[in-house]
Coordinates of C-alpha atoms in Angstrom, one line a residue:
M292 CA 82.7 109.2 115.0
D293 CA 82.7 107.6 111.5
R294 CA 85.7 105.8 110.1
R295 CA 86.9 108.7 107.9
N296 CA 86.9 111.2 110.7
F297 CA 88.6 108.7 112.9
I298 CA 91.4 108.2 110.4
E299 CA 91.9 111.9 109.9
K300 CA 92.1 112.7 113.6
S301 CA 94.2 109.7 114.5
A302 CA 96.8 110.4 111.8
L303 CA 97.3 113.9 113.0
A304 CA 97.3 113.4 116.7
G305 CA 100.4 111.5 117.5
A306 CA 102.9 114.1 118.6
A307 CA 100.7 115.4 121.4
L308 CA 100.9 112.0 123.2
S309 CA 103.5 109.8 124.6
S310 CA 104.4 106.5 122.9
A311 CA 102.7 104.7 125.7
A312 CA 99.5 106.5 125.1
L313 CA 99.7 105.5 121.4
S314 CA 100.0 101.9 122.4
S315 CA 96.8 101.9 124.3
A316 CA 93.4 100.9 122.8
A317 CA 92.1 104.3 123.3
F318 CA 93.2 105.8 120.0
S319 CA 89.8 106.7 118.8
T320 CA 89.4 109.5 121.3
L321 CA 92.7 111.3 120.5
P322 CA 92.2 115.1 120.0
L323 CA 93.5 117.1 117.1
L324 CA 96.8 118.8 117.7
S325 CA 96.9 122.6 118.3
A326 CA 99.3 124.6 116.1
I327 CA 102.4 125.9 117.7
S328 CA 104.2 128.7 115.8
R329 CA 107.9 129.3 115.5
A330 CA 109.4 132.5 114.2
A331 CA 112.1 130.8 112.0
P332 CA 112.3 127.5 110.3
Y333 CA 114.7 124.8 111.7
R334 CA 118.2 124.8 110.3
T335 CA 118.3 121.3 108.7
A336 CA 120.9 119.1 107.2
L337 CA 120.7 115.8 105.3
I338 CA 123.4 113.1 105.8
G339 CA 123.0 110.5 103.0
T340 CA 121.6 112.1 99.8
G341 CA 120.4 109.0 98.0
W342 CA 116.9 108.5 96.7
W343 CA 115.4 107.8 100.1
G344 CA 117.2 110.6 101.9
T345 CA 116.0 112.9 99.1
N346 CA 112.4 111.7 99.7
I347 CA 112.6 112.6 103.4
L348 CA 114.2 116.0 102.7
R349 CA 111.5 116.8 100.1
C350 CA 108.8 116.3 102.7
A351 CA 110.8 118.4 105.2
L352 CA 111.0 121.3 102.9
Q353 CA 107.4 121.0 101.8
S354 CA 106.3 121.3 105.4
G355 CA 107.5 124.9 105.5
E356 CA 109.2 124.2 108.9
N357 CA 112.8 123.7 107.7
K358 CA 115.6 125.7 106.1
L359 CA 118.1 123.6 104.3
V360 CA 121.7 124.5 105.4
A361 CA 123.7 121.5 104.3
L362 CA 123.9 118.3 102.3
C363 CA 126.4 115.5 103.0
D364 CA 127.4 112.4 101.1
V365 CA 130.6 110.5 100.3
D366 CA 129.3 110.3 96.7
D367 CA 129.5 113.5 94.7
N368 CA 127.2 112.0 92.1
Q369 CA 124.3 111.6 94.6
L370 CA 125.0 115.0 96.1
K371 CA 124.6 116.7 92.7
V372 CA 121.3 115.0 92.0
C373 CA 119.8 115.8 95.4
A374 CA 121.0 119.4 95.3
A375 CA 119.5 119.9 91.8
E376 CA 116.1 118.6 93.0
M377 CA 116.2 120.7 96.2
S378 CA 117.0 123.8 94.1
K379 CA 113.5 123.4 92.5
L380 CA 111.9 123.4 96.0
T381 CA 113.7 126.0 97.9
P382 CA 115.8 129.2 97.4
D383 CA 118.1 127.9 100.2
K384 CA 121.7 127.5 99.2
P385 CA 123.0 124.5 101.2
K386 CA 126.7 123.9 101.9
I387 CA 128.1 120.7 100.5
Y388 CA 130.1 118.3 102.6
K389 CA 131.6 114.8 102.3
D390 CA 132.4 114.4 106.0
Y391 CA 129.4 114.6 108.4
R392 CA 131.7 115.6 111.3
E393 CA 132.8 118.7 109.5
L394 CA 129.2 119.5 108.6
L395 CA 128.0 119.2 112.3
A396 CA 130.9 121.3 113.5
K397 CA 130.6 124.1 111.0
E398 CA 126.8 124.4 110.4
K399 CA 125.4 123.5 113.8
P400 CA 122.1 122.3 112.4
E401 CA 119.0 122.1 114.6
V402 CA 117.6 119.1 112.7
V403 CA 119.6 116.3 111.0
I404 CA 118.2 113.6 108.7
V405 CA 120.3 110.4 108.8
A406 CA 119.6 108.4 105.6
T407 CA 122.9 106.6 105.1
P408 CA 123.4 102.9 104.6
D409 CA 122.6 101.0 107.9
H410 CA 126.2 100.6 109.1
W411 CA 126.5 104.3 109.4
H412 CA 123.3 105.1 111.3
A413 CA 124.7 104.8 114.8
L414 CA 127.8 107.0 114.3
C415 CA 126.0 109.7 112.4
C416 CA 123.0 109.8 114.7
I417 CA 125.0 109.9 117.9
A418 CA 127.3 112.6 116.5
A419 CA 124.3 114.7 115.5
I420 CA 122.7 114.3 118.9
E421 CA 125.9 115.3 120.7
S422 CA 126.2 118.4 118.4
G423 CA 122.8 119.6 119.7
A424 CA 120.5 118.5 116.9
H425 CA 117.3 116.6 116.9
V426 CA 117.4 113.6 114.5
Y427 CA 115.2 111.8 112.0
V428 CA 117.0 108.5 111.5
E429 CA 116.0 105.9 109.0
K430 CA 115.2 102.3 109.9
P431 CA 116.6 100.0 110.9
I432 CA 118.2 102.2 113.5
S433 CA 121.4 100.2 113.6
H434 CA 123.5 97.4 112.1
T435 CA 124.0 95.7 115.5
I436 CA 122.1 95.5 118.8
K437 CA 124.7 97.4 120.9
E438 CA 124.8 100.2 118.4
G439 CA 121.1 100.7 119.0
R440 CA 121.4 100.8 122.7
A441 CA 124.1 103.4 122.4
M442 CA 121.8 105.5 120.3
V443 CA 119.0 105.3 122.9
N444 CA 121.4 106.2 125.6
A445 CA 122.7 109.3 123.7
T446 CA 119.2 110.4 123.1
R447 CA 118.3 110.2 126.8
K448 CA 121.6 111.8 127.9
H449 CA 121.2 114.9 125.7
G450 CA 117.4 115.2 125.9
K451 CA 116.9 115.3 122.1
I452 CA 113.9 114.2 120.0
V453 CA 114.8 111.3 117.7
Q454 CA 112.2 110.0 115.2
V455 CA 112.7 106.7 113.4
G456 CA 111.4 106.3 109.9
T457 CA 108.9 103.5 110.7
H458 CA 106.2 105.6 108.9
R459 CA 103.6 102.9 109.0
R460 CA 102.8 104.0 112.5
V461 CA 101.1 107.1 111.0
S462 CA 99.6 105.6 107.9
P463 CA 95.9 106.1 108.2
H464 CA 94.9 102.5 107.4
N465 CA 97.6 101.2 109.8
V466 CA 96.2 103.4 112.5
S467 CA 92.6 102.4 111.9
G468 CA 93.6 98.7 111.5
M469 CA 95.4 98.8 114.8
E470 CA 92.3 100.2 116.5
F471 CA 90.3 97.3 115.0
L472 CA 92.8 94.7 116.4
K473 CA 93.0 96.4 119.8
S474 CA 89.2 96.5 120.1
G475 CA 89.1 92.7 120.2
K476 CA 87.0 92.4 117.0
A477 CA 89.4 89.8 115.7
G478 CA 89.1 87.8 118.9
K479 CA 92.0 86.4 120.9
I480 CA 95.1 86.4 118.6
G481 CA 97.4 83.5 119.1
M482 CA 99.7 83.9 116.1
A483 CA 101.0 86.5 113.7
R484 CA 102.8 85.9 110.4
A485 CA 104.8 88.7 108.8
F486 CA 106.0 88.2 105.3
V487 CA 107.5 89.7 102.2
H488 CA 107.6 87.7 98.9
Y489 CA 109.1 89.0 95.7
G490 CA 110.0 87.3 92.5
G491 CA 113.4 86.8 91.1
G492 CA 115.8 84.3 89.6
P493 CA 119.3 83.2 90.3
G494 CA 120.9 86.3 88.8
Q495 CA 124.5 86.3 87.8
K496 CA 127.8 87.4 89.2
T497 CA 128.9 91.0 88.7
P498 CA 132.6 91.6 88.6
D499 CA 134.1 94.0 91.1
S500 CA 135.4 97.2 89.6
E501 CA 136.9 100.5 90.5
P502 CA 134.4 102.9 92.2
P503 CA 133.0 105.6 90.0
Q504 CA 134.7 109.0 90.0
G505 CA 133.4 111.1 92.8
L506 CA 132.7 108.2 95.2
D507 CA 135.0 107.9 98.3
W508 CA 134.7 104.2 98.7
D509 CA 137.0 103.9 101.7
F510 CA 134.7 106.5 103.5
Y511 CA 131.6 104.7 102.3
C512 CA 132.8 101.4 104.0
G513 CA 133.7 103.5 107.1
P514 CA 133.6 101.4 110.2
A515 CA 132.7 98.2 108.2
Q516 CA 135.2 95.9 106.6
L517 CA 136.8 97.4 103.6
Q518 CA 135.8 95.3 100.6
P519 CA 136.1 95.8 96.8
Y520 CA 133.6 98.0 95.2
N521 CA 130.8 96.4 93.2
K522 CA 128.2 98.3 91.3
T523 CA 125.5 96.1 92.8
M524 CA 126.3 97.5 96.2
H525 CA 125.9 101.2 95.5
P526 CA 123.7 103.0 94.8
R527 CA 120.7 101.3 96.4
G528 CA 122.1 97.7 96.6
F529 CA 123.7 97.8 100.0
R530 CA 120.9 96.0 101.9
N531 CA 121.7 92.7 100.3
Y532 CA 125.3 92.8 101.5
L533 CA 125.7 91.8 105.2
N534 CA 128.8 94.0 105.7
F535 CA 126.5 97.0 105.4
A536 CA 123.0 95.8 106.3
N537 CA 121.0 92.8 107.3
G538 CA 119.2 91.7 104.2
T539 CA 115.4 91.6 103.7
L540 CA 114.7 90.9 107.4
G541 CA 116.7 94.0 108.4
D542 CA 115.1 96.1 105.7
W543 CA 111.4 95.2 105.2
G544 CA 111.1 93.2 108.4
I545 CA 111.4 96.3 110.6
H546 CA 108.1 97.7 109.3
W547 CA 106.1 94.5 109.8
L548 CA 107.6 93.3 113.0
D549 CA 107.0 96.8 114.4
Q550 CA 103.3 96.4 113.6
V551 CA 103.2 93.3 115.8
L552 CA 105.0 95.1 118.7
W553 CA 102.6 98.0 118.3
W554 CA 99.6 95.6 118.5
S555 CA 100.9 93.5 121.4
E556 CA 102.5 96.3 123.4
Q557 CA 105.2 93.8 124.2
K558 CA 108.8 95.0 124.1
Y559 CA 110.7 91.9 123.0
P560 CA 110.5 88.2 122.3
K561 CA 111.9 85.6 124.7
K562 CA 113.1 82.9 122.3
I563 CA 114.1 83.1 118.7
Y564 CA 115.0 80.6 116.0
S565 CA 115.8 81.3 112.4
T566 CA 116.8 79.3 109.4
G567 CA 117.3 80.1 105.7
G568 CA 120.0 80.7 103.2
R569 CA 120.7 81.1 99.5
A570 CA 118.9 78.3 97.7
I571 CA 118.3 80.2 94.4
R572 CA 120.5 83.4 94.2
Q573 CA 123.8 83.0 92.5
D574 CA 124.6 86.7 92.1
S575 CA 127.3 88.8 94.0
T576 CA 125.2 89.5 97.1
D577 CA 125.5 87.5 100.3
A578 CA 122.2 88.1 102.2
P579 CA 119.8 85.1 102.4
D580 CA 117.3 84.9 99.5
H581 CA 114.9 83.1 101.8
Q582 CA 114.5 83.1 105.6
V583 CA 112.1 82.0 108.3
A584 CA 112.3 83.3 111.9
V585 CA 110.1 82.2 114.8
Y586 CA 109.7 84.4 117.9
D587 CA 108.1 83.3 121.1
F588 CA 106.2 86.1 122.9
D589 CA 104.0 86.0 125.9
G590 CA 100.7 84.5 124.7
F591 CA 101.4 84.3 121.0
T592 CA 104.0 83.3 118.4
L593 CA 105.3 85.5 115.6
E594 CA 106.7 84.1 112.4
W595 CA 108.6 86.0 109.8
E596 CA 109.3 84.7 106.3
H597 CA 110.6 86.2 103.1
R598 CA 111.6 84.9 99.7
N599 CA 113.3 86.8 96.9
F600 CA 112.1 84.3 94.3
A601 CA 108.8 82.5 93.4
A602 CA 106.8 85.7 94.0
N603 CA 104.0 83.8 95.7
N604 CA 101.2 84.8 93.3
A605 CA 98.9 82.5 95.3
E606 CA 99.0 84.8 98.3
K607 CA 99.1 88.3 96.7
T608 CA 96.9 90.7 98.5
H609 CA 97.6 93.3 95.8
P610 CA 98.4 93.0 92.1
Q611 CA 101.9 94.3 92.7
Q612 CA 102.9 92.5 95.9
A613 CA 102.6 89.9 98.6
V614 CA 103.6 91.7 101.9
G615 CA 102.2 92.5 105.3
V616 CA 101.1 90.7 108.5
Y617 CA 98.4 88.2 109.1
F618 CA 97.0 88.2 112.6
Y619 CA 95.2 85.0 113.4
G620 CA 92.4 85.4 115.9
T621 CA 89.5 83.4 117.2
E622 CA 87.0 85.6 115.3
G623 CA 88.9 85.6 112.0
T624 CA 92.1 86.5 110.2
F625 CA 93.2 90.1 109.8
H626 CA 95.7 91.2 107.1
M627 CA 97.6 94.4 107.6
G628 CA 99.0 95.4 104.2
W629 CA 100.6 98.3 102.4
L630 CA 99.2 99.4 99.0
D631 CA 96.0 97.3 99.6
G632 CA 95.2 98.7 103.1
W633 CA 93.8 96.2 105.6
T634 CA 91.2 93.4 105.4
F635 CA 89.4 91.3 108.0
Y636 CA 88.2 87.8 107.0
P637 CA 85.6 86.6 109.7
T638 CA 85.6 83.0 110.8
D639 CA 81.8 83.1 110.5
P640 CA 81.0 82.7 106.8
K641 CA 77.7 84.6 107.4
K642 CA 79.6 87.8 108.4
P643 CA 80.9 90.2 105.7
I644 CA 84.6 90.8 104.9
I645 CA 85.7 94.2 106.2
H646 CA 88.1 96.2 104.2
E647 CA 89.9 99.6 104.6
D648 CA 91.7 101.2 101.6
A649 CA 95.2 102.6 102.0
R650 CA 95.7 106.4 101.9
L651 CA 99.2 107.0 100.8
N652 CA 101.1 109.9 99.4
K653 CA 102.8 110.1 96.0
P654 CA 105.3 109.6 94.5
D655 CA 106.4 106.8 96.8
D656 CA 103.1 105.5 98.3
Q657 CA 104.3 106.3 101.9
N658 CA 103.3 108.6 104.7
I659 CA 106.6 110.4 105.4
K660 CA 104.8 113.7 105.3
E661 CA 102.7 112.8 108.3
L662 CA 105.6 111.4 110.2
W663 CA 107.7 114.5 109.5
A664 CA 104.9 116.7 110.8
N665 CA 104.8 114.6 114.0
F666 CA 108.6 114.9 114.4
I667 CA 108.4 118.7 114.2
E668 CA 105.5 118.9 116.5
S669 CA 107.4 116.8 119.0
I670 CA 110.4 119.1 118.8
K671 CA 108.1 122.1 119.5
T672 CA 106.2 120.4 122.4
N673 CA 109.2 118.4 123.8
K674 CA 107.0 115.3 123.8
P675 CA 107.9 111.8 122.4
P676 CA 107.2 111.3 118.8
I677 CA 105.2 108.4 117.4
C678 CA 108.3 106.5 116.3
E679 CA 110.5 107.4 119.2
I680 CA 114.1 106.0 119.3
E681 CA 113.4 103.2 121.8
I682 CA 110.3 102.1 119.8
G683 CA 112.6 101.9 116.7
Q684 CA 115.3 100.1 118.7
R685 CA 112.9 97.4 119.9
S686 CA 111.6 96.7 116.4
T687 CA 115.2 96.7 115.0
N688 CA 116.3 94.3 117.7
V689 CA 113.6 91.8 116.7
A690 CA 115.0 91.7 113.2
L691 CA 118.6 91.6 114.3
L692 CA 117.9 88.7 116.7
G693 CA 116.5 86.8 113.8
M694 CA 119.7 87.4 111.8
L695 CA 121.8 86.5 114.8
S696 CA 120.1 83.1 115.2
L697 CA 120.5 82.5 111.5
K698 CA 124.2 83.2 111.7
L699 CA 124.6 80.9 114.7
G700 CA 122.4 78.1 113.3
R701 CA 120.6 77.6 116.5
S702 CA 117.9 79.1 118.8
I703 CA 118.7 81.8 121.3
V704 CA 117.0 82.9 124.6
W705 CA 116.8 86.7 124.8
D706 CA 116.8 88.7 128.1
G707 CA 115.2 91.9 126.9
E708 CA 115.7 93.8 130.1
K709 CA 119.4 93.1 130.2
E710 CA 119.7 93.0 126.4
T711 CA 121.8 89.9 126.5
I712 CA 121.5 86.3 125.3
E713 CA 121.2 83.9 128.2
G714 CA 124.0 81.4 128.7
D715 CA 125.6 81.9 125.3
P716 CA 128.9 83.8 125.2
E717 CA 129.4 83.0 121.5
A718 CA 126.0 84.6 120.6
N719 CA 126.7 87.6 122.8
K720 CA 129.8 88.4 120.7
L721 CA 127.4 89.0 117.8
L722 CA 125.6 91.8 119.6
S723 CA 128.4 94.1 118.3
R724 CA 131.2 94.0 115.9
E725 CA 134.7 95.4 115.5
Y726 CA 135.0 98.7 113.8
R727 CA 137.7 99.4 111.3
G728 CA 140.6 101.9 111.4
E729 CA 139.9 105.3 113.0
W730 CA 136.2 104.5 113.8
K731 CA 135.4 103.9 117.4
Y732 CA 132.5 101.7 118.4
P733 CA 129.9 103.8 120.3
Q734 CA 129.8 103.2 124.0
A735 CA 126.4 102.2 125.5

């Protein structure tokens, strides 16, 4: 089988297999999926109608498998923009909601997309599962580790399909690159380094203000601490505020740490140490502007690093970015990238560099289309999707453990089977957090 045919077949084959099968080195023999028909499209709702939720919903409607019945957001301004775009794609007339609980009770959707800020993922996802829906939830799956465990348990209890938005598991170059790594062509890999480097300066403080008309700010904060509105938080800025998310490691880190778990087939690290802080940024955000996290796995070490300054032009693998994972093996160094595909640099200077271009979809240079197709196929066949909830939980946990070590200022020892930090009551308190007001922390 030549490389192009391999990529095409592998990218389409995921839903017919369990996640365990996808982790094996036998990708290259996966068969094409057979079509399974359904008389009516799935009644579908979107919770969180910002730019990314709109991206996912666009792919859902373009698949022809989904009927849009409802849109939900605490911000009327985002709702209007999303509804206007969807009206160009479908004759469906979705109901509009501000409270996801009312949506689930009245519309009884079969499929729910959860694309809210991170601190809402657990409550919305679990409520959708309990209402009878299958769920596509964005990464990271949760804001805390115990929220993620509750999401996995709810999925198992109710027997639903839950897909996580780690779409790089279906990107053709990621699939073929993983086959290359698992084949042993890079030799024995003793270290991996995942990284995201972007430019930027100190910025400046932005004064708090009244929320814009149409935004229910109290509901936006929800179970998180109620804090003054700042226009750098919403829309699209929440990831750099630790009340709502976990910074760059909790955002970008999920994708690249997941690549390492996929390659290694290990479920969790054993020891974690992280350091970093805010050396340059002087704006209103509070997430670290640089961070290093080191994870001890069986047989190899994983390092994460990010900077939101200095850009690292010396290490760019693409004119627009310096991101990805370097896998360091005895036969050479393998870079798994994004816009630039993957590249293998042999140790032997006589051997040629091997490269595979990315094959991404516009307008966002992602492969959500393929991940959505896998999600629907999994619902039809009742087989685990490629990015099944527990796969997403493990990758989320790696990032959250790095953030937890950073907050503590010391290393931690992780018991991945018990999902607890050994001999450290102070650290274990950070596996969850108190919810505000009426919101009840999900029980694992």
